[in-house]
PDB file of C-alpha atoms and ligand atoms in Angstrom:
ATOM      1  CA  MET A   1     -11.815 -11.591  26.011  1.00 90.00           C
ATOM      2  CA  SER A   2     -11.210  -7.972  26.953  1.00 96.00           C
ATOM      3  CA  ILE A   3      -8.477  -5.857  25.351  1.00 98.00           C
ATOM      4  CA  ALA A   4      -6.389  -6.203  28.528  1.00 98.00           C
ATOM      5  CA  GLN A   5      -6.737  -9.988  28.446  1.00 98.00           C
ATOM      6  CA  GLN A   6      -5.907 -10.254  24.734  1.00 98.00           C
ATOM      7  CA  LEU A   7      -2.883  -8.013  25.231  1.00 98.00           C
ATOM      8  CA  LYS A   8      -1.680 -10.212  28.071  1.00 98.00           C
ATOM      9  CA  ALA A   9      -2.216 -13.387  26.037  1.00 98.00           C
ATOM     10  CA  ILE A  10      -0.032 -12.029  23.202  1.00 98.00           C
ATOM     11  CA  LYS A  11       2.663 -10.753  25.556  1.00 98.00           C
ATOM     12  CA  ASN A  12       2.889 -14.182  27.165  1.00 97.00           C
ATOM     13  CA  LYS A  13       3.706 -15.660  23.756  1.00 97.00           C
ATOM     14  CA  LEU A  14       6.523 -13.210  22.979  1.00 98.00           C
ATOM     15  CA  PRO A  15      10.148 -13.916  23.864  1.00 98.00           C
ATOM     16  CA  GLN A  16      11.724 -11.215  26.016  1.00 97.00           C
ATOM     17  CA  HIS A  17      13.815  -9.733  23.184  1.00 97.00           C
ATOM     18  CA  VAL A  18      10.743  -9.044  21.035  1.00 98.00           C
ATOM     19  CA  THR A  19       9.035  -5.641  21.372  1.00 98.00           C
ATOM     20  CA  LEU A  20       5.277  -5.428  20.932  1.00 98.00           C
ATOM     21  CA  VAL A  21       3.817  -2.517  18.972  1.00 99.00           C
ATOM     22  CA  ALA A  22       0.060  -2.392  19.659  1.00 98.00           C
ATOM     23  CA  VAL A  23      -1.458  -1.347  16.330  1.00 98.00           C
ATOM     24  CA  SER A  24      -4.410   0.852  17.226  1.00 98.00           C
ATOM     25  CA  LYS A  25      -5.372   2.379  13.850  1.00 98.00           C
ATOM     26  CA  THR A  26      -9.113   3.141  13.484  1.00 97.00           C
ATOM     27  CA  LYS A  27      -9.686   2.375  17.199  1.00 98.00           C
ATOM     28  CA  PRO A  28     -11.031   4.990  19.650  1.00 98.00           C
ATOM     29  CA  VAL A  29      -8.888   6.441  22.445  1.00 98.00           C
ATOM     30  CA  SER A  30     -10.997   4.538  25.001  1.00 98.00           C
ATOM     31  CA  ASN A  31      -9.703   1.253  23.497  1.00 98.00           C
ATOM     32  CA  LEU A  32      -6.123   2.495  23.550  1.00 98.00           C
ATOM     33  CA  MET A  33      -6.535   3.560  27.187  1.00 98.00           C
ATOM     34  CA  GLU A  34      -7.579   0.020  28.089  1.00 98.00           C
ATOM     35  CA  ALA A  35      -4.291  -1.235  26.689  1.00 98.00           C
ATOM     36  CA  TYR A  36      -2.420   1.652  28.331  1.00 98.00           C
ATOM     37  CA  ASN A  37      -3.913   0.844  31.715  1.00 98.00           C
ATOM     38  CA  ALA A  38      -2.837  -2.768  31.215  1.00 98.00           C
ATOM     39  CA  GLY A  39       0.748  -1.514  30.821  1.00 98.00           C
ATOM     40  CA  GLN A  40       1.150  -1.010  27.062  1.00 98.00           C
ATOM     41  CA  ARG A  41       3.264   2.029  26.157  1.00 98.00           C
ATOM     42  CA  ILE A  42       4.035   1.507  22.447  1.00 98.00           C
ATOM     43  CA  PHE A  43       1.289   2.166  19.915  1.00 99.00           C
ATOM     44  CA  GLY A  44       1.383   2.005  16.121  1.00 98.00           C
ATOM     45  CA  GLU A  45      -0.768   4.070  13.756  1.00 98.00           C
ATOM     46  CA  ASN A  46      -0.811   4.300   9.973  1.00 97.00           C
ATOM     47  CA  LYS A  47      -2.317   7.790   9.490  1.00 98.00           C
ATOM     48  CA  VAL A  48      -0.419  10.868  10.644  1.00 98.00           C
ATOM     49  CA  GLN A  49      -3.498  12.960  11.477  1.00 98.00           C
ATOM     50  CA  GLU A  50      -5.092  10.196  13.531  1.00 98.00           C
ATOM     51  CA  MET A  51      -1.854   9.573  15.409  1.00 98.00           C
ATOM     52  CA  ALA A  52      -1.411  13.307  16.157  1.00 98.00           C
ATOM     53  CA  THR A  53      -4.946  13.557  17.554  1.00 98.00           C
ATOM     54  CA  LYS A  54      -4.401  10.526  19.791  1.00 98.00           C
ATOM     55  CA  TYR A  55      -1.025  11.910  20.878  1.00 98.00           C
ATOM     56  CA  ASP A  56      -2.725  15.126  22.021  1.00 98.00           C
ATOM     57  CA  GLU A  57      -5.395  13.266  23.972  1.00 98.00           C
ATOM     58  CA  MET A  58      -3.302  10.565  25.639  1.00 98.00           C
ATOM     59  CA  PRO A  59      -0.609  10.335  28.358  1.00 98.00           C
ATOM     60  CA  LYS A  60       2.795  11.616  27.306  1.00 98.00           C
ATOM     61  CA  ASP A  61       4.840   8.554  28.248  1.00 98.00           C
ATOM     62  CA  ILE A  62       3.597   6.705  25.154  1.00 98.00           C
ATOM     63  CA  GLN A  63       5.963   5.917  22.275  1.00 98.00           C
ATOM     64  CA  TRP A  64       4.159   6.538  18.986  1.00 99.00           C
ATOM     65  CA  HIS A  65       5.208   4.510  15.951  1.00 98.00           C
ATOM     66  CA  MET A  66       4.214   5.486  12.407  1.00 98.00           C
ATOM     67  CA  ILE A  67       3.809   2.153  10.608  1.00 98.00           C
ATOM     68  CA  GLY A  68       1.968   3.203   7.459  1.00 95.00           C
ATOM     69  CA  HIS A  69       2.998   4.454   4.060  1.00 94.00           C
ATOM     70  CA  LEU A  70       4.140   8.027   4.608  1.00 96.00           C
ATOM     71  CA  GLN A  71       3.860  11.057   2.358  1.00 96.00           C
ATOM     72  CA  ARG A  72       6.563  13.663   2.632  1.00 97.00           C
ATOM     73  CA  ASN A  73       4.141  16.553   3.228  1.00 98.00           C
ATOM     74  CA  LYS A  74       2.774  14.859   6.371  1.00 98.00           C
ATOM     75  CA  VAL A  75       6.066  14.481   8.224  1.00 98.00           C
ATOM     76  CA  LYS A  76       5.812  17.944   9.776  1.00 98.00           C
ATOM     77  CA  TYR A  77       2.639  17.053  11.686  1.00 98.00           C
ATOM     78  CA  MET A  78       4.388  14.407  13.783  1.00 98.00           C
ATOM     79  CA  ALA A  79       8.032  15.507  13.837  1.00 98.00           C
ATOM     80  CA  HIS A  80       7.679  16.910  17.372  1.00 98.00           C
ATOM     81  CA  PHE A  81       6.657  13.617  18.957  1.00 98.00           C
ATOM     82  CA  VAL A  82       6.995  10.503  16.757  1.00 98.00           C
ATOM     83  CA  HIS A  83       9.306   7.886  18.283  1.00 98.00           C
ATOM     84  CA  LEU A  84       9.920   5.554  15.344  1.00 98.00           C
ATOM     85  CA  ILE A  85       8.951   5.700  11.662  1.00 98.00           C
ATOM     86  CA  HIS A  86       8.767   2.174  10.206  1.00 98.00           C
ATOM     87  CA  GLY A  87       7.956   2.839   6.564  1.00 95.00           C
ATOM     88  CA  VAL A  88      10.857   4.826   5.125  1.00 98.00           C
ATOM     89  CA  ASP A  89      11.167   3.653   1.546  1.00 96.00           C
ATOM     90  CA  ASN A  90      13.062   6.402  -0.268  1.00 96.00           C
ATOM     91  CA  PHE A  91      15.846   8.931   0.268  1.00 97.00           C
ATOM     92  CA  LYS A  92      13.726  12.048  -0.352  1.00 98.00           C
ATOM     93  CA  LEU A  93      11.452  11.030   2.509  1.00 98.00           C
ATOM     94  CA  LEU A  94      14.456  10.483   4.753  1.00 98.00           C
ATOM     95  CA  LYS A  95      15.729  13.975   3.891  1.00 98.00           C
ATOM     96  CA  GLU A  96      12.376  15.499   4.800  1.00 98.00           C
ATOM     97  CA  ILE A  97      12.280  13.630   8.130  1.00 98.00           C
ATOM     98  CA  ASP A  98      15.775  14.930   8.868  1.00 98.00           C
ATOM     99  CA  LYS A  99      14.732  18.506   8.013  1.00 98.00           C
ATOM    100  CA  GLN A 100      11.626  18.425  10.207  1.00 98.00           C
ATOM    101  CA  ALA A 101      13.472  16.721  13.080  1.00 98.00           C
ATOM    102  CA  GLN A 102      16.099  19.464  12.975  1.00 98.00           C
ATOM    103  CA  LYS A 103      13.393  22.122  13.437  1.00 98.00           C
ATOM    104  CA  HIS A 104      12.528  20.480  16.762  1.00 98.00           C
ATOM    105  CA  SER A 105      16.165  19.776  17.714  1.00 98.00           C
ATOM    106  CA  ARG A 106      15.368  16.070  17.690  1.00 98.00           C
ATOM    107  CA  VAL A 107      16.818  12.905  16.220  1.00 98.00           C
ATOM    108  CA  ILE A 108      14.048  10.733  14.763  1.00 98.00           C
ATOM    109  CA  ASN A 109      14.536   6.972  14.633  1.00 98.00           C
ATOM    110  CA  CYS A 110      13.627   5.340  11.313  1.00 98.00           C
ATOM    111  CA  LEU A 111      13.421   1.856   9.830  1.00 98.00           C
ATOM    112  CA  LEU A 112      14.065   1.237   6.150  1.00 98.00           C
ATOM    113  CA  GLN A 113      11.122  -0.598   4.639  1.00 98.00           C
ATOM    114  CA  ILE A 114      12.312  -3.441   2.436  1.00 98.00           C
ATOM    115  CA  LYS A 115      10.027  -5.005  -0.167  1.00 96.00           C
ATOM    116  CA  ILE A 116      10.032  -8.695   0.730  1.00 96.00           C
ATOM    117  CA  ALA A 117       6.591  -9.807  -0.513  1.00 94.00           C
ATOM    118  CA  GLU A 118       6.795 -11.939  -3.645  1.00 90.00           C
ATOM    119  CA  GLU A 119       3.185 -11.379  -4.675  1.00 85.00           C
ATOM    120  CA  ASP A 120       1.516  -8.363  -3.098  1.00 72.00           C
ATOM    121  CA  SER A 121       2.486  -4.968  -4.413  1.00 68.00           C
ATOM    122  CA  LYS A 122       3.611  -3.695  -1.038  1.00 70.00           C
ATOM    123  CA  PHE A 123       5.711  -0.580  -0.584  1.00 85.00           C
ATOM    124  CA  GLY A 124       9.395  -0.787   0.099  1.00 95.00           C
ATOM    125  CA  MET A 125      12.855  -0.600  -1.392  1.00 96.00           C
ATOM    126  CA  THR A 126      15.098  -3.407  -2.587  1.00 96.00           C
ATOM    127  CA  PRO A 127      18.018  -4.542  -0.418  1.00 97.00           C
ATOM    128  CA  GLU A 128      20.300  -2.953  -3.048  1.00 97.00           C
ATOM    129  CA  ASP A 129      18.490   0.402  -2.729  1.00 97.00           C
ATOM    130  CA  ALA A 130      19.002   0.257   1.032  1.00 98.00           C
ATOM    131  CA  LYS A 131      22.684  -0.510   0.625  1.00 97.00           C
ATOM    132  CA  GLY A 132      23.013   2.391  -1.802  1.00 97.00           C
ATOM    133  CA  ILE A 133      21.420   4.855   0.610  1.00 97.00           C
ATOM    134  CA  LEU A 134      23.408   3.773   3.661  1.00 97.00           C
ATOM    135  CA  SER A 135      26.743   3.952   1.842  1.00 96.00           C
ATOM    136  CA  SER A 136      26.151   7.351   0.182  1.00 96.00           C
ATOM    137  CA  ASN A 137      27.784  10.617   1.256  1.00 96.00           C
ATOM    138  CA  ALA A 138      24.411  12.379   1.136  1.00 97.00           C
ATOM    139  CA  PHE A 139      23.162  10.022   3.838  1.00 98.00           C
ATOM    140  CA  LEU A 140      26.058  10.858   6.171  1.00 96.00           C
ATOM    141  CA  GLU A 141      24.950  14.506   6.153  1.00 97.00           C
ATOM    142  CA  LEU A 142      21.605  13.682   7.772  1.00 98.00           C
ATOM    143  CA  LYS A 143      22.379  14.387  11.434  1.00 98.00           C
ATOM    144  CA  ASN A 144      18.797  14.368  12.734  1.00 98.00           C
ATOM    145  CA  ILE A 145      17.790  10.875  11.792  1.00 98.00           C
ATOM    146  CA  ASN A 146      19.000   7.531  13.066  1.00 98.00           C
ATOM    147  CA  ILE A 147      18.361   4.358  11.086  1.00 98.00           C
ATOM    148  CA  THR A 148      17.771   1.740  13.756  1.00 98.00           C
ATOM    149  CA  GLY A 149      16.646  -1.182  11.635  1.00 98.00           C
ATOM    150  CA  VAL A 150      14.515  -2.590   8.849  1.00 98.00           C
ATOM    151  CA  MET A 151      10.830  -3.327   8.401  1.00 98.00           C
ATOM    152  CA  GLY A 152       8.931  -5.607   6.070  1.00 97.00           C
ATOM    153  CA  MET A 153       5.535  -7.110   5.345  1.00 96.00           C
ATOM    154  CA  ALA A 154       5.051 -10.631   4.064  1.00 95.00           C
ATOM    155  CA  THR A 155       2.535 -11.572   1.387  1.00 93.00           C
ATOM    156  CA  PHE A 156      -0.991 -12.099   2.733  1.00 91.00           C
ATOM    157  CA  THR A 157      -1.182 -15.848   2.131  1.00 92.00           C
ATOM    158  CA  GLU A 158      -1.844 -19.166   3.854  1.00 93.00           C
ATOM    159  CA  ASN A 159       1.414 -20.478   2.389  1.00 95.00           C
ATOM    160  CA  LYS A 160       3.671 -20.680   5.454  1.00 95.00           C
ATOM    161  CA  ALA A 161       6.728 -21.687   3.420  1.00 96.00           C
ATOM    162  CA  GLN A 162       6.417 -18.526   1.363  1.00 96.00           C
ATOM    163  CA  ILE A 163       5.984 -16.348   4.455  1.00 97.00           C
ATOM    164  CA  THR A 164       9.067 -17.915   6.009  1.00 97.00           C
ATOM    165  CA  ARG A 165      11.039 -17.314   2.793  1.00 97.00           C
ATOM    166  CA  GLU A 166      10.048 -13.642   2.771  1.00 97.00           C
ATOM    167  CA  PHE A 167      10.840 -13.058   6.458  1.00 98.00           C
ATOM    168  CA  THR A 168      14.171 -14.820   5.996  1.00 98.00           C
ATOM    169  CA  LEU A 169      14.990 -12.400   3.184  1.00 98.00           C
ATOM    170  CA  LEU A 170      14.479  -9.479   5.598  1.00 98.00           C
ATOM    171  CA  LYS A 171      16.704 -11.104   8.215  1.00 98.00           C
ATOM    172  CA  THR A 172      19.420 -11.728   5.614  1.00 98.00           C
ATOM    173  CA  THR A 173      19.146  -8.130   4.403  1.00 98.00           C
ATOM    174  CA  PHE A 174      19.471  -6.888   7.980  1.00 98.00           C
ATOM    175  CA  ASN A 175      22.616  -8.977   8.499  1.00 98.00           C
ATOM    176  CA  THR A 176      24.171  -7.618   5.289  1.00 97.00           C
ATOM    177  CA  LEU A 177      23.332  -3.996   6.108  1.00 97.00           C
ATOM    178  CA  GLN A 178      24.843  -4.314   9.586  1.00 95.00           C
ATOM    179  CA  ALA A 179      28.274  -4.021   7.979  1.00 93.00           C
ATOM    180  CA  LEU A 180      27.392  -0.432   7.043  1.00 93.00           C
ATOM    181  CA  GLN A 181      27.045   1.115  10.525  1.00 91.00           C
ATOM    182  CA  THR A 182      27.652   4.880  10.667  1.00 94.00           C
ATOM    183  CA  ASP A 183      26.975   7.715  13.137  1.00 95.00           C
ATOM    184  CA  ASN A 184      23.372   7.821  11.926  1.00 97.00           C
ATOM    185  CA  CYS A 185      22.870   4.121  11.253  1.00 97.00           C
ATOM    186  CA  ASN A 186      22.814   1.731  14.197  1.00 97.00           C
ATOM    187  CA  LEU A 187      20.903  -1.346  13.177  1.00 98.00           C
ATOM    188  CA  LYS A 188      19.270  -3.363  15.920  1.00 98.00           C
ATOM    189  CA  THR A 189      15.584  -3.716  15.027  1.00 98.00           C
ATOM    190  CA  ILE A 190      13.851  -6.100  12.627  1.00 98.00           C
ATOM    191  CA  SER A 191      10.187  -5.066  12.492  1.00 98.00           C
ATOM    192  CA  MET A 192       8.223  -7.953  11.024  1.00 98.00           C
ATOM    193  CA  GLY A 193       5.133  -9.933  11.971  1.00 98.00           C
ATOM    194  CA  MET A 194       1.437  -9.026  12.389  1.00 97.00           C
ATOM    195  CA  SER A 195      -1.529 -10.801  13.999  1.00 97.00           C
ATOM    196  CA  GLY A 196      -1.578 -13.564  11.392  1.00 95.00           C
ATOM    197  CA  ASP A 197       2.131 -14.269  11.076  1.00 96.00           C
ATOM    198  CA  TYR A 198       4.052 -12.976  14.095  1.00 97.00           C
ATOM    199  CA  GLN A 199       5.035 -16.459  15.308  1.00 97.00           C
ATOM    200  CA  GLU A 200       6.685 -17.209  11.932  1.00 97.00           C
ATOM    201  CA  ALA A 201       8.325 -13.776  12.012  1.00 98.00           C
ATOM    202  CA  ILE A 202       9.833 -14.407  15.446  1.00 98.00           C
ATOM    203  CA  ALA A 203      11.131 -17.791  14.309  1.00 98.00           C
ATOM    204  CA  CYS A 204      12.871 -15.935  11.434  1.00 98.00           C
ATOM    205  CA  GLY A 205      14.519 -13.350  13.706  1.00 98.00           C
ATOM    206  CA  SER A 206      11.974 -10.585  14.278  1.00 98.00           C
ATOM    207  CA  THR A 207      12.732  -8.263  17.210  1.00 98.00           C
ATOM    208  CA  MET A 208       9.575  -6.151  16.882  1.00 98.00           C
ATOM    209  CA  VAL A 209       6.054  -7.301  16.025  1.00 98.00           C
ATOM    210  CA  ARG A 210       3.149  -5.055  15.018  1.00 98.00           C
ATOM    211  CA  VAL A 211      -0.074  -6.597  16.282  1.00 98.00           C
ATOM    212  CA  GLY A 212      -3.489  -4.992  15.882  1.00 98.00           C
ATOM    213  CA  SER A 213      -6.602  -7.112  15.464  1.00 98.00           C
ATOM    214  CA  SER A 214      -5.479  -9.840  17.898  1.00 98.00           C
ATOM    215  CA  ILE A 215      -5.449  -7.182  20.627  1.00 98.00           C
ATOM    216  CA  PHE A 216      -8.200  -4.721  19.662  1.00 98.00           C
ATOM    217  CA  GLY A 217     -10.465  -6.928  17.532  1.00 96.00           C
ATOM    218  CA  SER A 218     -11.193  -6.626  13.829  1.00 94.00           C
ATOM    219  CA  ARG A 219     -11.323  -3.181  12.257  1.00 90.00           C
ATOM    220  CA  ASN A 220     -14.293  -1.452  10.704  1.00 81.00           C
ATOM    221  CA  TYR A 221     -13.128   1.065   8.099  1.00 73.00           C
ATOM    222  CA  ASN A 222     -16.501   2.743   7.522  1.00 60.00           C
TER     223      ASN A 222
HETATM  224  C1  PLP B   1      -2.551  -2.757  10.253  1.00 79.44           C
HETATM  225  C2  PLP B   1      -1.110  -3.080  10.256  1.00 79.44           C
HETATM  226  C3  PLP B   1      -0.582  -4.050  11.136  1.00 79.44           C
HETATM  227  C4  PLP B   1      -1.432  -4.858  12.099  1.00 79.44           C
HETATM  228  O1  PLP B   1      -2.237  -5.764  11.419  1.00 79.44           O
HETATM  229  P1  PLP B   1      -3.102  -6.880  12.204  1.00 79.44           P
HETATM  230  O2  PLP B   1      -3.321  -7.929  11.201  1.00 79.44           O
HETATM  231  O3  PLP B   1      -4.361  -6.203  12.641  1.00 79.44           O
HETATM  232  O4  PLP B   1      -2.297  -7.337  13.368  1.00 79.44           O
HETATM  233  C5  PLP B   1       0.785  -4.265  11.118  1.00 79.44           C
HETATM  234  N1  PLP B   1       1.601  -3.595  10.288  1.00 79.44           N
HETATM  235  C6  PLP B   1       1.141  -2.666   9.427  1.00 79.44           C
HETATM  236  C7  PLP B   1       2.099  -1.960   8.540  1.00 79.44           C
HETATM  237  C8  PLP B   1      -0.221  -2.381   9.376  1.00 79.44           C
HETATM  238  O5  PLP B   1      -0.666  -1.457   8.516  1.00 79.44           O
END
């Protein structure tokens, strides 16, 4: 199947309230343009430099999502265009995003990454860390960021019960954090689910799935 056909097949399986992020990391612009021409406008990348290069080369009505682990010193290279940063896992990073967004008179949307995987050593903060950040006075001072939800990655396993348990933890965390809405925290997004587990994620309450290989084919990292 072509990229356009695979994209369509996935979209047909998604309920209307679930947003599809087409994860295009390592793929050439020609592949992304196939998806773009089939109507896709949201792309996810995990390297800042690669995303910035693609941003320069591609149409400007695309929403670019940073889905990877993010180092503070890289924020400045995407602050002028990034639409949503999924992997915010500490307060210092949030402060840097706020500072760089201010330089461009923008408000950057962010998701707090919560560590839900029981086995894999994935990045992310605990639900308690998230609560601590959102209820602190220091957080209220960040006027150029908006926390719009949470993000998580399940363990890479065949064990569906475990995956469901982990996704349910993210949904529960989201529900708890919703009590803490502020001017710069308006929770509506639960980013969870990839090619291998997005159906389970949706069943557990996902509102945003990040799908790569099922659209663009497997990745070659060499
Ligand atoms: C690569 C990646 C995805 C997409 O993975 P696929 O299995 O190719 O769908 C989703 N989320 C994150 C954070 C990723 O790094």
